[in-house]
Tab-separated table of C-alpha atoms in Angstrom:
chain	number	residue	atom	x	y	z
A	9	UNK	CA	29.618	-49.178	44.516
A	10	UNK	CA	27.850	-52.540	44.824
A	11	UNK	CA	26.433	-51.531	48.221
A	12	UNK	CA	25.157	-48.233	46.835
A	13	UNK	CA	23.503	-50.068	43.949
A	14	UNK	CA	21.646	-52.401	46.334
A	15	UNK	CA	20.372	-49.473	48.398
A	16	UNK	CA	19.124	-47.707	45.258
A	17	UNK	CA	17.323	-50.848	44.074
A	18	UNK	CA	15.668	-51.339	47.480
A	19	UNK	CA	14.470	-47.730	47.495
A	20	UNK	CA	12.981	-48.064	43.991
A	21	UNK	CA	11.047	-51.178	44.998
A	22	UNK	CA	9.702	-49.451	48.109
A	23	UNK	CA	8.539	-46.450	46.072
A	24	UNK	CA	6.848	-48.740	43.572
A	25	UNK	CA	5.090	-50.625	46.415
A	26	UNK	CA	3.919	-47.423	48.026
A	27	UNK	CA	2.654	-46.077	44.704
A	28	UNK	CA	0.563	-49.185	44.068
A	29	UNK	CA	-0.888	-49.107	47.612
A	30	UNK	CA	-1.677	-45.391	47.205
A	31	UNK	CA	-3.610	-46.024	43.978
A	32	UNK	CA	-5.462	-48.925	45.625
A	33	UNK	CA	-6.442	-46.755	48.581
A	34	UNK	CA	-7.618	-43.976	46.279
A	35	UNK	CA	-9.820	-46.349	44.332
A	36	UNK	CA	-11.245	-47.746	47.574
A	37	UNK	CA	-12.022	-44.259	48.836
A	38	UNK	CA	-13.691	-43.293	45.558
A	39	UNK	CA	-15.951	-46.318	45.563
A	40	UNK	CA	-16.866	-45.761	49.188
A	41	UNK	CA	-17.693	-42.144	48.567
A	42	UNK	CA	-20.191	-43.142	45.887
A	43	UNK	CA	-21.829	-45.507	48.367
A	44	UNK	CA	-22.434	-42.835	51.030
A	45	UNK	CA	-26.042	-41.979	51.823
A	46	UNK	CA	-26.890	-38.310	51.519
A	47	UNK	CA	-28.922	-36.423	54.037
A	48	UNK	CA	-32.647	-36.386	53.387
A	49	UNK	CA	-33.692	-33.062	51.878
A	50	UNK	CA	-37.159	-33.208	53.475
A	51	UNK	CA	-35.709	-33.270	57.010
A	52	UNK	CA	-33.431	-30.356	56.145
A	53	UNK	CA	-36.379	-28.232	55.037
A	54	UNK	CA	-38.340	-29.010	58.225
A	55	UNK	CA	-35.596	-27.981	60.646
A	56	UNK	CA	-36.460	-24.865	62.633
A	57	UNK	CA	-34.236	-21.797	62.466
A	58	UNK	CA	-32.598	-21.054	65.830
A	59	UNK	CA	-33.866	-17.880	67.553
A	60	UNK	CA	-31.926	-14.774	66.688
A	61	UNK	CA	-30.396	-16.412	63.603
A	62	UNK	CA	-30.818	-13.896	60.766
A	63	UNK	CA	-28.899	-13.001	57.641
A	64	UNK	CA	-27.049	-10.327	59.595
A	65	UNK	CA	-26.124	-12.686	62.444
A	66	UNK	CA	-22.956	-13.836	60.727
A	67	UNK	CA	-20.799	-10.910	59.693
A	68	UNK	CA	-18.266	-11.217	56.855
A	69	UNK	CA	-14.582	-11.051	57.727
A	70	UNK	CA	-12.968	-7.639	57.908
A	71	UNK	CA	-10.880	-8.158	54.799
A	72	UNK	CA	-14.050	-8.821	52.770
A	73	UNK	CA	-15.643	-5.421	53.521
A	74	UNK	CA	-12.560	-3.326	52.883
A	75	UNK	CA	-11.551	-2.229	49.387
A	76	UNK	CA	-8.131	-2.955	48.065
A	77	UNK	CA	-5.878	0.025	47.456
A	78	UNK	CA	-5.982	1.411	43.922
A	79	UNK	CA	-3.056	0.337	41.784
A	80	UNK	CA	-0.536	3.064	41.093
A	81	UNK	CA	-1.210	4.892	37.817
A	82	UNK	CA	1.339	4.904	35.065
A	83	UNK	CA	2.636	8.474	34.699
A	84	UNK	CA	3.147	7.824	30.971
A	85	UNK	CA	-0.424	6.570	30.411
A	86	UNK	CA	-2.691	8.825	28.363
A	87	UNK	CA	-5.799	10.117	30.110
A	88	UNK	CA	-8.588	11.041	27.688
A	89	UNK	CA	-9.918	14.537	28.139
A	90	UNK	CA	-13.674	15.191	28.295
A	91	UNK	CA	-15.314	16.440	25.107
A	92	UNK	CA	-17.024	19.810	25.462
A	93	UNK	CA	-17.671	20.780	21.820
A	94	UNK	CA	-17.964	19.383	18.291
A	95	UNK	CA	-17.261	21.323	15.081
A	96	UNK	CA	-17.836	20.846	11.362
A	97	UNK	CA	-15.246	21.852	8.777
A	98	UNK	CA	-16.533	24.561	6.428
A	99	UNK	CA	-14.353	25.839	3.581
A	100	UNK	CA	-11.410	23.875	4.983
A	101	UNK	CA	-11.616	25.603	8.358
A	102	UNK	CA	-12.944	24.435	11.710
A	103	UNK	CA	-16.288	26.208	12.019
A	104	UNK	CA	-17.569	27.872	15.166
A	105	UNK	CA	-20.972	28.476	13.539
A	106	UNK	CA	-21.733	24.895	12.581
A	107	UNK	CA	-20.755	23.608	16.023
A	108	UNK	CA	-22.234	22.673	19.393
A	109	UNK	CA	-20.922	23.238	22.904
A	110	UNK	CA	-21.948	21.624	26.175
A	111	UNK	CA	-22.789	24.319	28.742
A	112	UNK	CA	-22.027	23.904	32.482
A	113	UNK	CA	-25.711	23.091	33.181
A	114	UNK	CA	-25.742	20.338	30.535
A	115	UNK	CA	-27.585	22.199	27.762
A	116	UNK	CA	-26.408	22.061	24.161
A	117	UNK	CA	-25.548	25.451	22.645
A	118	UNK	CA	-25.500	25.520	18.844
A	119	UNK	CA	-23.438	28.194	17.135
A	120	UNK	CA	-26.248	28.885	14.658
A	121	UNK	CA	-29.498	28.015	16.443
A	122	UNK	CA	-28.632	28.864	20.052
A	123	UNK	CA	-29.710	26.893	23.126
A	124	UNK	CA	-31.139	23.475	22.184
A	125	UNK	CA	-31.701	22.316	25.753
A	126	UNK	CA	-30.514	18.932	27.018
A	127	UNK	CA	-30.274	16.477	24.130
A	128	UNK	CA	-29.397	13.238	25.849
A	129	UNK	CA	-30.545	10.866	23.106
A	130	UNK	CA	-28.470	12.361	20.281
A	131	UNK	CA	-24.681	12.073	19.851
A	132	UNK	CA	-22.841	15.372	20.127
A	133	UNK	CA	-21.268	14.782	16.703
A	134	UNK	CA	-24.735	14.535	15.127
A	135	UNK	CA	-25.794	17.835	16.665
A	136	UNK	CA	-22.794	19.519	15.037
A	137	UNK	CA	-24.430	18.576	11.710
A	138	UNK	CA	-27.765	20.120	12.714
A	139	UNK	CA	-27.376	23.060	10.314
A	140	UNK	CA	-27.119	20.960	7.113
A	141	UNK	CA	-29.773	18.584	8.450
A	142	UNK	CA	-32.193	21.457	9.026
A	143	UNK	CA	-31.532	22.759	5.511
A	144	UNK	CA	-32.377	19.342	4.111
A	145	UNK	CA	-35.571	19.312	6.174
A	146	UNK	CA	-36.461	22.797	4.922
A	147	UNK	CA	-35.984	21.865	1.268
A	148	UNK	CA	-37.985	18.652	1.499
A	149	UNK	CA	-40.840	20.372	3.349
A	150	UNK	CA	-41.074	23.028	0.633
A	151	UNK	CA	-41.338	20.310	-2.022
A	152	UNK	CA	-44.285	18.682	-0.270
A	153	UNK	CA	-43.011	15.138	0.448
A	154	UNK	CA	-44.883	13.670	-2.495
A	155	UNK	CA	-43.697	11.932	-5.645
A	156	UNK	CA	-40.092	11.636	-6.774
A	157	UNK	CA	-37.192	13.701	-5.448
A	158	UNK	CA	-33.932	14.177	-7.386
A	159	UNK	CA	-30.854	15.016	-5.271
A	160	UNK	CA	-27.352	16.020	-6.359
A	161	UNK	CA	-24.506	15.738	-3.839
A	162	UNK	CA	-26.037	12.855	-1.899
A	163	UNK	CA	-22.917	12.324	0.247
A	164	UNK	CA	-22.805	15.912	1.445
A	165	UNK	CA	-24.316	16.501	4.894
A	166	UNK	CA	-27.321	18.456	3.622
A	167	UNK	CA	-27.895	16.189	0.615
A	168	UNK	CA	-27.789	13.073	2.761
A	169	UNK	CA	-30.329	14.623	5.129
A	170	UNK	CA	-32.693	15.508	2.282
A	171	UNK	CA	-32.406	12.003	0.874
A	172	UNK	CA	-33.361	10.386	4.203
A	173	UNK	CA	-35.999	12.882	5.340
A	174	UNK	CA	-37.987	12.665	2.105
A	175	UNK	CA	-41.346	11.044	2.815
A	176	UNK	CA	-42.378	10.736	-0.816
A	177	UNK	CA	-42.400	7.571	-2.891
A	178	UNK	CA	-38.860	7.571	-4.324
A	179	UNK	CA	-35.496	9.331	-4.249
A	180	UNK	CA	-33.078	9.573	-7.166
A	181	UNK	CA	-29.630	10.335	-5.721
A	182	UNK	CA	-26.516	11.466	-7.579
A	183	UNK	CA	-23.149	11.270	-5.802
A	184	UNK	CA	-20.676	14.007	-6.703
A	185	UNK	CA	-17.272	13.343	-8.204
A	186	UNK	CA	-15.559	13.903	-4.854
A	187	UNK	CA	-16.945	10.590	-3.582
A	188	UNK	CA	-18.242	8.709	-6.646
A	189	UNK	CA	-15.136	6.511	-6.636
A	190	UNK	CA	-15.747	5.334	-3.065
A	191	UNK	CA	-17.385	1.935	-3.536
A	192	UNK	CA	-18.275	1.540	0.128
A	193	UNK	CA	-19.982	4.920	0.331
A	194	UNK	CA	-21.789	4.298	-2.958
A	195	UNK	CA	-23.193	1.114	-1.463
A	196	UNK	CA	-24.347	3.045	1.604
A	197	UNK	CA	-26.115	5.671	-0.504
A	198	UNK	CA	-27.826	3.011	-2.600
A	199	UNK	CA	-29.078	1.428	0.597
A	200	UNK	CA	-30.507	4.742	1.813
A	201	UNK	CA	-32.436	5.590	-1.348
A	202	UNK	CA	-36.105	4.717	-1.414
A	203	UNK	CA	-37.201	2.273	-4.071
A	204	UNK	CA	-38.168	2.448	-6.850
A	205	UNK	CA	-35.543	5.200	-6.724
A	206	UNK	CA	-31.863	4.625	-7.309
A	207	UNK	CA	-28.406	6.116	-6.742
A	208	UNK	CA	-25.737	6.687	-9.391
A	209	UNK	CA	-22.394	8.415	-9.746
A	210	UNK	CA	-22.206	11.821	-11.367
A	211	UNK	CA	-20.490	10.195	-14.359
A	212	UNK	CA	-23.776	8.499	-15.205
A	213	UNK	CA	-25.818	11.646	-14.649
A	214	UNK	CA	-23.645	13.325	-17.291
A	215	UNK	CA	-25.255	10.971	-19.833
A	216	UNK	CA	-28.284	13.216	-19.823
A	217	UNK	CA	-30.533	11.162	-22.094
A	218	UNK	CA	-29.977	7.906	-20.208
A	219	UNK	CA	-30.349	9.595	-16.843
A	220	UNK	CA	-33.527	11.348	-17.964
A	221	UNK	CA	-35.011	8.061	-19.158
A	222	UNK	CA	-34.316	6.415	-15.791
A	223	UNK	CA	-35.889	9.290	-13.868
A	224	UNK	CA	-38.924	9.189	-16.134
A	225	UNK	CA	-39.253	5.423	-15.675
A	226	UNK	CA	-39.089	5.884	-11.893
A	227	UNK	CA	-41.673	8.640	-11.877
A	228	UNK	CA	-44.113	7.237	-14.430
A	229	UNK	CA	-43.444	3.513	-14.162
A	230	UNK	CA	-42.119	1.240	-16.861
A	231	UNK	CA	-42.350	-2.271	-18.191
A	232	UNK	CA	-39.731	-4.372	-19.906
A	233	UNK	CA	-42.319	-5.645	-22.314
A	234	UNK	CA	-42.573	-9.092	-23.840
A	235	UNK	CA	-39.305	-10.343	-25.345
A	236	UNK	CA	-39.087	-11.664	-28.914
A	237	UNK	CA	-37.240	-15.020	-28.807
A	238	UNK	CA	-36.324	-14.903	-32.494
A	239	UNK	CA	-34.580	-11.564	-32.033
A	240	UNK	CA	-32.325	-12.933	-29.296
A	241	UNK	CA	-31.698	-16.114	-31.277
A	242	UNK	CA	-30.611	-14.234	-34.415
A	243	UNK	CA	-28.283	-12.048	-32.332
A	244	UNK	CA	-26.727	-15.147	-30.771
A	245	UNK	CA	-26.110	-16.654	-34.215
A	246	UNK	CA	-24.406	-13.496	-35.429
A	247	UNK	CA	-22.216	-13.303	-32.326
A	248	UNK	CA	-21.259	-16.982	-32.561
A	249	UNK	CA	-20.236	-16.630	-36.218
A	250	UNK	CA	-18.223	-13.496	-35.460
A	251	UNK	CA	-16.506	-15.272	-32.555
A	252	UNK	CA	-15.466	-18.205	-34.764
A	253	UNK	CA	-13.855	-15.795	-37.224
A	254	UNK	CA	-12.086	-13.702	-34.563
A	255	UNK	CA	-10.801	-16.678	-32.548
A	256	UNK	CA	-10.234	-19.705	-34.845
A	257	UNK	CA	-9.407	-23.070	-33.321
A	258	UNK	CA	-6.046	-23.400	-35.110
A	259	UNK	CA	-4.477	-20.917	-32.659
A	260	UNK	CA	-3.054	-22.171	-29.345
A	261	UNK	CA	-5.826	-20.367	-27.458
A	262	UNK	CA	-8.787	-18.064	-28.017
A	263	UNK	CA	-6.648	-14.933	-28.277
A	264	UNK	CA	-6.191	-12.204	-30.826
A	265	UNK	CA	-3.474	-12.176	-33.472
A	266	UNK	CA	-1.524	-9.530	-31.570
A	267	UNK	CA	-0.626	-12.116	-28.896
A	268	UNK	CA	1.296	-14.084	-31.517
A	269	UNK	CA	3.222	-11.123	-32.910
A	270	UNK	CA	6.884	-11.058	-31.911
A	271	UNK	CA	8.219	-7.728	-30.679
A	272	UNK	CA	11.450	-8.748	-28.955
A	273	UNK	CA	15.050	-9.086	-30.048
A	274	UNK	CA	16.013	-11.051	-33.143
A	275	UNK	CA	18.028	-13.571	-31.127
A	276	UNK	CA	14.805	-14.651	-29.390
A	277	UNK	CA	12.627	-14.874	-32.500
A	278	UNK	CA	13.220	-18.582	-33.126
A	279	UNK	CA	12.218	-19.538	-29.579
A	280	UNK	CA	9.187	-17.236	-29.347
A	281	UNK	CA	6.539	-19.676	-30.568
A	282	UNK	CA	8.144	-22.580	-28.709
A	283	UNK	CA	7.570	-20.684	-25.486
A	284	UNK	CA	4.317	-18.892	-26.357
A	285	UNK	CA	2.389	-21.941	-27.600
A	286	UNK	CA	2.758	-23.963	-24.345
A	287	UNK	CA	1.901	-20.832	-22.359
A	288	UNK	CA	-1.326	-20.253	-24.306
A	289	UNK	CA	-2.245	-23.927	-24.188
A	290	UNK	CA	-3.464	-23.514	-20.609
A	291	UNK	CA	-6.300	-21.263	-21.798
A	292	UNK	CA	-9.504	-22.304	-23.638
A	293	UNK	CA	-9.211	-22.914	-27.342
A	294	UNK	CA	-11.083	-21.026	-30.004
A	295	UNK	CA	-13.999	-22.103	-32.161
A	296	UNK	CA	-13.941	-24.267	-35.279
A	297	UNK	CA	-15.482	-22.816	-38.457
A	298	UNK	CA	-19.280	-22.599	-38.282
A	299	UNK	CA	-21.485	-23.205	-41.273
A	300	UNK	CA	-23.924	-20.306	-41.664
A	301	UNK	CA	-26.504	-22.367	-43.527
A	302	UNK	CA	-26.383	-25.211	-41.006
A	303	UNK	CA	-26.686	-22.656	-38.236
A	304	UNK	CA	-29.886	-21.218	-39.721
A	305	UNK	CA	-31.306	-24.662	-40.470
A	306	UNK	CA	-30.551	-26.676	-37.330
A	307	UNK	CA	-29.914	-24.298	-34.466
A	308	UNK	CA	-33.369	-23.280	-33.294
A	309	UNK	CA	-34.775	-22.213	-29.907
A	310	UNK	CA	-34.860	-25.791	-28.588
A	311	UNK	CA	-31.218	-26.325	-29.504
A	312	UNK	CA	-30.318	-23.051	-27.810
A	313	UNK	CA	-31.979	-24.231	-24.598
A	314	UNK	CA	-29.982	-27.494	-24.734
A	315	UNK	CA	-26.769	-25.565	-25.430
A	316	UNK	CA	-27.449	-23.250	-22.491
A	317	UNK	CA	-28.115	-26.193	-20.146
A	318	UNK	CA	-24.613	-27.559	-20.809
A	319	UNK	CA	-23.132	-24.549	-19.041
A	320	UNK	CA	-25.144	-25.405	-15.940
A	321	UNK	CA	-23.823	-28.977	-15.958
A	322	UNK	CA	-20.270	-27.699	-16.407
A	323	UNK	CA	-20.649	-25.245	-13.514
A	324	UNK	CA	-22.038	-27.972	-11.252
A	325	UNK	CA	-19.117	-30.279	-12.090
A	326	UNK	CA	-16.594	-27.573	-11.286
A	327	UNK	CA	-18.257	-26.783	-7.952
A	328	UNK	CA	-18.591	-30.415	-6.861
A	329	UNK	CA	-15.088	-31.349	-8.036
A	330	UNK	CA	-16.268	-33.905	-10.585
A	331	UNK	CA	-14.369	-34.587	-13.784
A	332	UNK	CA	-15.540	-31.907	-16.185
A	333	UNK	CA	-12.945	-32.324	-18.938
A	334	UNK	CA	-12.005	-29.615	-21.413
A	335	UNK	CA	-15.204	-27.681	-21.978
A	336	UNK	CA	-15.081	-25.805	-25.282
A	337	UNK	CA	-18.332	-24.004	-26.127
A	338	UNK	CA	-17.218	-23.455	-29.728
A	339	UNK	CA	-16.735	-27.153	-30.378
A	340	UNK	CA	-19.989	-28.008	-28.602
A	341	UNK	CA	-21.891	-25.533	-30.768
A	342	UNK	CA	-20.205	-26.824	-33.935
A	343	UNK	CA	-21.244	-30.408	-33.210
A	344	UNK	CA	-24.816	-29.348	-32.391
A	345	UNK	CA	-25.083	-27.475	-35.693
A	346	UNK	CA	-24.010	-30.541	-37.667
A	347	UNK	CA	-26.069	-33.010	-35.607
A	348	UNK	CA	-28.904	-31.545	-33.500
A	349	UNK	CA	-29.260	-33.113	-30.056
A	350	UNK	CA	-32.281	-34.129	-28.050
A	351	UNK	CA	-33.112	-32.678	-24.671
A	352	UNK	CA	-31.227	-34.540	-21.899
A	353	UNK	CA	-33.105	-36.115	-19.013
A	354	UNK	CA	-31.499	-33.704	-16.565
A	355	UNK	CA	-32.852	-30.679	-18.413
A	356	UNK	CA	-35.944	-29.237	-16.759
A	357	UNK	CA	-38.080	-26.401	-18.040
A	358	UNK	CA	-38.619	-24.790	-14.652
A	359	UNK	CA	-40.237	-21.415	-14.252
A	360	UNK	CA	-37.341	-19.604	-12.564
A	361	UNK	CA	-38.101	-15.926	-11.900
A	362	UNK	CA	-35.943	-13.446	-13.853
A	363	UNK	CA	-34.167	-16.277	-15.702
A	364	UNK	CA	-33.204	-15.543	-19.294
A	365	UNK	CA	-35.013	-18.129	-21.360
A	366	UNK	CA	-36.024	-18.143	-25.014
A	367	UNK	CA	-38.757	-20.657	-24.251
A	368	UNK	CA	-40.775	-17.970	-22.455
A	369	UNK	CA	-41.704	-14.632	-23.937
A	370	UNK	CA	-43.887	-13.423	-21.075
A	371	UNK	CA	-41.099	-12.085	-18.852
A	372	UNK	CA	-42.304	-8.706	-17.648
A	373	UNK	CA	-41.022	-6.896	-14.563
A	374	UNK	CA	-43.173	-3.826	-14.002
A	375	UNK	CA	-41.844	-0.785	-12.178
A	376	UNK	CA	-44.574	0.855	-10.141
A	377	UNK	CA	-44.816	4.633	-10.728
A	378	UNK	CA	-43.467	6.725	-7.854
A	379	UNK	CA	-45.269	9.873	-8.928
A	380	UNK	CA	-44.135	12.957	-10.815
A	381	UNK	CA	-40.875	14.718	-10.028
A	382	UNK	CA	-41.603	17.058	-7.105
A	383	UNK	CA	-38.389	19.000	-7.532
A	384	UNK	CA	-34.620	18.882	-7.292
A	385	UNK	CA	-32.283	19.550	-4.375
A	386	UNK	CA	-28.673	20.459	-5.147
A	387	UNK	CA	-26.179	20.127	-2.325
A	388	UNK	CA	-23.179	22.374	-2.903
A	389	UNK	CA	-19.972	20.420	-3.480
A	390	UNK	CA	-16.467	21.931	-3.690
A	391	UNK	CA	-16.158	21.275	-7.424
A	392	UNK	CA	-19.660	22.520	-8.199
A	393	UNK	CA	-19.188	25.727	-6.222
A	394	UNK	CA	-16.075	26.687	-8.197
A	395	UNK	CA	-17.690	25.863	-11.546
A	396	UNK	CA	-20.957	27.727	-10.965
A	397	UNK	CA	-19.246	30.862	-9.662
A	398	UNK	CA	-16.857	30.933	-12.622
A	399	UNK	CA	-19.628	30.513	-15.204
A	400	UNK	CA	-22.099	32.880	-13.534
A	401	UNK	CA	-19.449	35.622	-13.449
A	402	UNK	CA	-19.213	35.494	-17.247
A	403	UNK	CA	-21.577	37.820	-19.120
A	404	UNK	CA	-21.382	36.754	-22.755
A	405	UNK	CA	-21.521	33.359	-24.426
A	406	UNK	CA	-17.855	33.669	-25.325
A	407	UNK	CA	-16.882	34.397	-21.733
A	408	UNK	CA	-18.926	31.455	-20.497
A	409	UNK	CA	-17.200	29.189	-23.013
A	410	UNK	CA	-13.815	30.445	-21.893
A	411	UNK	CA	-14.776	29.896	-18.259
A	412	UNK	CA	-15.732	26.307	-19.029
A	413	UNK	CA	-12.496	25.803	-20.904
A	414	UNK	CA	-10.360	26.825	-17.961
A	415	UNK	CA	-12.205	24.624	-15.458
A	416	UNK	CA	-10.684	21.311	-14.435
A	417	UNK	CA	-12.259	18.076	-15.626
A	418	UNK	CA	-13.679	17.415	-12.159
A	419	UNK	CA	-15.309	20.859	-12.046
A	420	UNK	CA	-16.770	20.507	-15.542
A	421	UNK	CA	-18.135	17.050	-14.743
A	422	UNK	CA	-19.732	18.306	-11.547
A	423	UNK	CA	-21.364	21.202	-13.401
A	424	UNK	CA	-22.674	18.887	-16.132
A	425	UNK	CA	-24.122	16.381	-13.637
A	426	UNK	CA	-25.782	19.107	-11.546
A	427	UNK	CA	-27.251	20.605	-14.724
A	428	UNK	CA	-28.666	17.201	-15.621
A	429	UNK	CA	-30.319	16.962	-12.191
A	430	UNK	CA	-31.744	20.475	-12.465
A	431	UNK	CA	-33.076	19.694	-15.953
A	432	UNK	CA	-35.332	16.973	-14.513
A	433	UNK	CA	-37.141	19.581	-12.407
A	434	UNK	CA	-37.179	22.220	-15.133
A	435	UNK	CA	-38.768	19.780	-17.574
A	436	UNK	CA	-41.859	19.391	-15.366
A	437	UNK	CA	-41.861	22.929	-13.977
A	438	UNK	CA	-40.834	21.878	-10.454
A	439	UNK	CA	-38.735	24.054	-8.116
A	440	UNK	CA	-35.009	23.674	-7.411
A	441	UNK	CA	-33.480	24.363	-4.000
A	442	UNK	CA	-29.845	24.645	-2.968
A	443	UNK	CA	-28.656	23.328	0.410
A	444	UNK	CA	-25.275	23.268	2.090
A	445	UNK	CA	-24.265	26.666	0.716
A	446	UNK	CA	-25.314	29.139	-1.958
A	447	UNK	CA	-25.090	29.135	-5.748
A	448	UNK	CA	-25.704	32.183	-7.958
A	449	UNK	CA	-29.027	32.000	-9.745
A	450	UNK	CA	-30.575	29.372	-7.453
A	451	UNK	CA	-32.846	29.695	-4.432
A	452	UNK	CA	-31.554	28.462	-1.095
A	453	UNK	CA	-33.815	26.754	1.418
A	454	UNK	CA	-34.605	29.034	4.369
A	455	UNK	CA	-34.505	27.196	7.696
A	456	UNK	CA	-37.292	27.701	10.233
A	457	UNK	CA	-37.709	26.556	13.824
A	458	UNK	CA	-39.967	23.757	12.625
A	459	UNK	CA	-37.226	22.481	10.339
A	460	UNK	CA	-34.763	22.460	13.233
A	461	UNK	CA	-37.230	20.498	15.372
A	462	UNK	CA	-37.812	18.012	12.562
A	463	UNK	CA	-34.067	17.475	12.115
A	464	UNK	CA	-33.560	16.973	15.865
A	465	UNK	CA	-36.476	14.555	15.993
A	466	UNK	CA	-35.031	12.590	13.073
A	467	UNK	CA	-31.663	12.362	14.835
A	468	UNK	CA	-33.145	10.927	18.025
A	469	UNK	CA	-32.736	7.187	18.410
A	470	UNK	CA	-35.879	5.101	18.704
A	471	UNK	CA	-34.798	2.853	21.540
A	472	UNK	CA	-37.463	0.269	20.744
A	473	UNK	CA	-35.851	-0.544	17.397
A	474	UNK	CA	-32.406	0.984	18.002
A	475	UNK	CA	-32.490	3.183	14.896
A	476	UNK	CA	-33.017	6.782	13.900
A	477	UNK	CA	-34.565	8.302	10.779
A	478	UNK	CA	-31.496	10.409	10.007
A	479	UNK	CA	-28.107	8.707	9.973
A	480	UNK	CA	-24.656	10.115	9.285
A	481	UNK	CA	-21.328	8.413	8.770
A	482	UNK	CA	-18.742	10.339	10.753
A	483	UNK	CA	-14.962	10.403	10.987
A	484	UNK	CA	-14.145	11.857	14.399
A	485	UNK	CA	-10.938	13.697	15.352
A	486	UNK	CA	-10.400	14.273	19.097
A	487	UNK	CA	-8.297	17.413	19.191
A	488	UNK	CA	-9.105	17.655	22.906
A	489	UNK	CA	-6.611	14.810	23.366
A	490	UNK	CA	-4.184	15.675	20.591
A	491	UNK	CA	-4.370	19.301	19.342
A	492	UNK	CA	-2.572	18.371	16.127
A	493	UNK	CA	-5.664	16.350	15.117
A	494	UNK	CA	-7.404	19.619	14.256
A	495	UNK	CA	-4.933	20.296	11.433
A	496	UNK	CA	-5.089	16.684	10.331
A	497	UNK	CA	-8.883	16.847	10.137
A	498	UNK	CA	-8.632	19.842	7.807
A	499	UNK	CA	-6.101	17.971	5.692
A	500	UNK	CA	-8.393	14.928	5.523
A	501	UNK	CA	-11.274	17.140	4.446
A	502	UNK	CA	-9.169	18.641	1.642
A	503	UNK	CA	-8.411	15.119	0.422
A	504	UNK	CA	-12.141	14.531	-0.010
A	505	UNK	CA	-13.176	12.085	2.689
A	506	UNK	CA	-16.565	10.481	1.945
A	507	UNK	CA	-17.441	10.727	5.651
A	508	UNK	CA	-18.570	13.746	7.644
A	509	UNK	CA	-15.486	15.011	9.472
A	510	UNK	CA	-16.099	16.292	12.994
A	511	UNK	CA	-13.479	17.863	15.297
A	512	UNK	CA	-13.990	17.407	19.041
A	513	UNK	CA	-12.531	19.918	21.472
């Protein structure tokens, strides 16, 4: 064992010696390499090229010019099938009329308008929506592209086309109940409307007086008018006094009396306030009693400005993480009523646009007039179609009332909102056109070849800016890959998708 230990120790020392010499040699080589003199570039550029030495003189190796064999394909891998047609869904069925097919020679064949020729700059799914787009173009052209346009059913294919193809000053868009709850789609529609126009849900259009006032303000222009500071100040005083009565400071928090009412079992009654008071203590406290006379005497416009500035300081402290303490607006107001304060040094009377300030009464945001209402376009929605057909089939007032009674809430709301839109055109004697279907008693827009050309031109992408005039938001189902997708697309359409559903075959 002793002999083996000596051999192991000798070997370790030799390895350590070799390692040190190796590092020393590496360092020497590195330093020497930095000291080498490079070849002069000028002499290299002046050397003559040997005769016959061309780029083709040196051939690449054989393995470089040959392609590697293709990897074996997975027999379980899915291979996507080519798309040859695109179809809309009409009345919960895949339509062959509102569809396009790619012919063997590359032309696009529309089920309604025939051969469209090669349309290389337009997605096939867009061309499937050519029928509703042409109807929207027809309706807008009949109305003259001047002034204000009011549209119902703005998320339907034809309504969305009319909204975007309108070349007038403003568009007022109403989204039907099928999609009014879709916040994302509502944001899209608001972005597509032309200012000073606007977009609202059908629930707002049902408030006929308010909706009419907004349309009139868009068409004729409006002004907020100069504000009366004393009016706002008196309203603030009344609200502050009412708040102090509703939420007194002797409660654990600024809550109503119902939060302190016990409704549990009798065995828990004694411990209710012991548990509820610490729980409510985490919330802001209420307001101490406010003296009405002191409020009228001491709390003027200047004091209101100082009181309002304290909220800005509190917000800044919260954002920056500074110590902001327990901020109680009720107690701050009570102390200012008893002892009016002077303006702090940090308070600046800056002219901030659109800021609510009682120190200025010249705030006026004018709305430029968009021009008179040119007409209304009503895109047929599923709820509206059922409601109009049921009411138009009734002959007497009693029968119409009964028809309304037996409609669902969604159908009644859709009928009321569409009536509100139509009333805006009737009030000024402007025409009303129906797109995306037919409704009894209303004129439908007749599509011409010029309207089809306008719709196709609006769908084409301007490659300089990467945009098109007419945009759709599509949910695509490739039944060419999975045939069951066709049934699922119909099911999704019945659910009321806010997107245009297209089936590819």
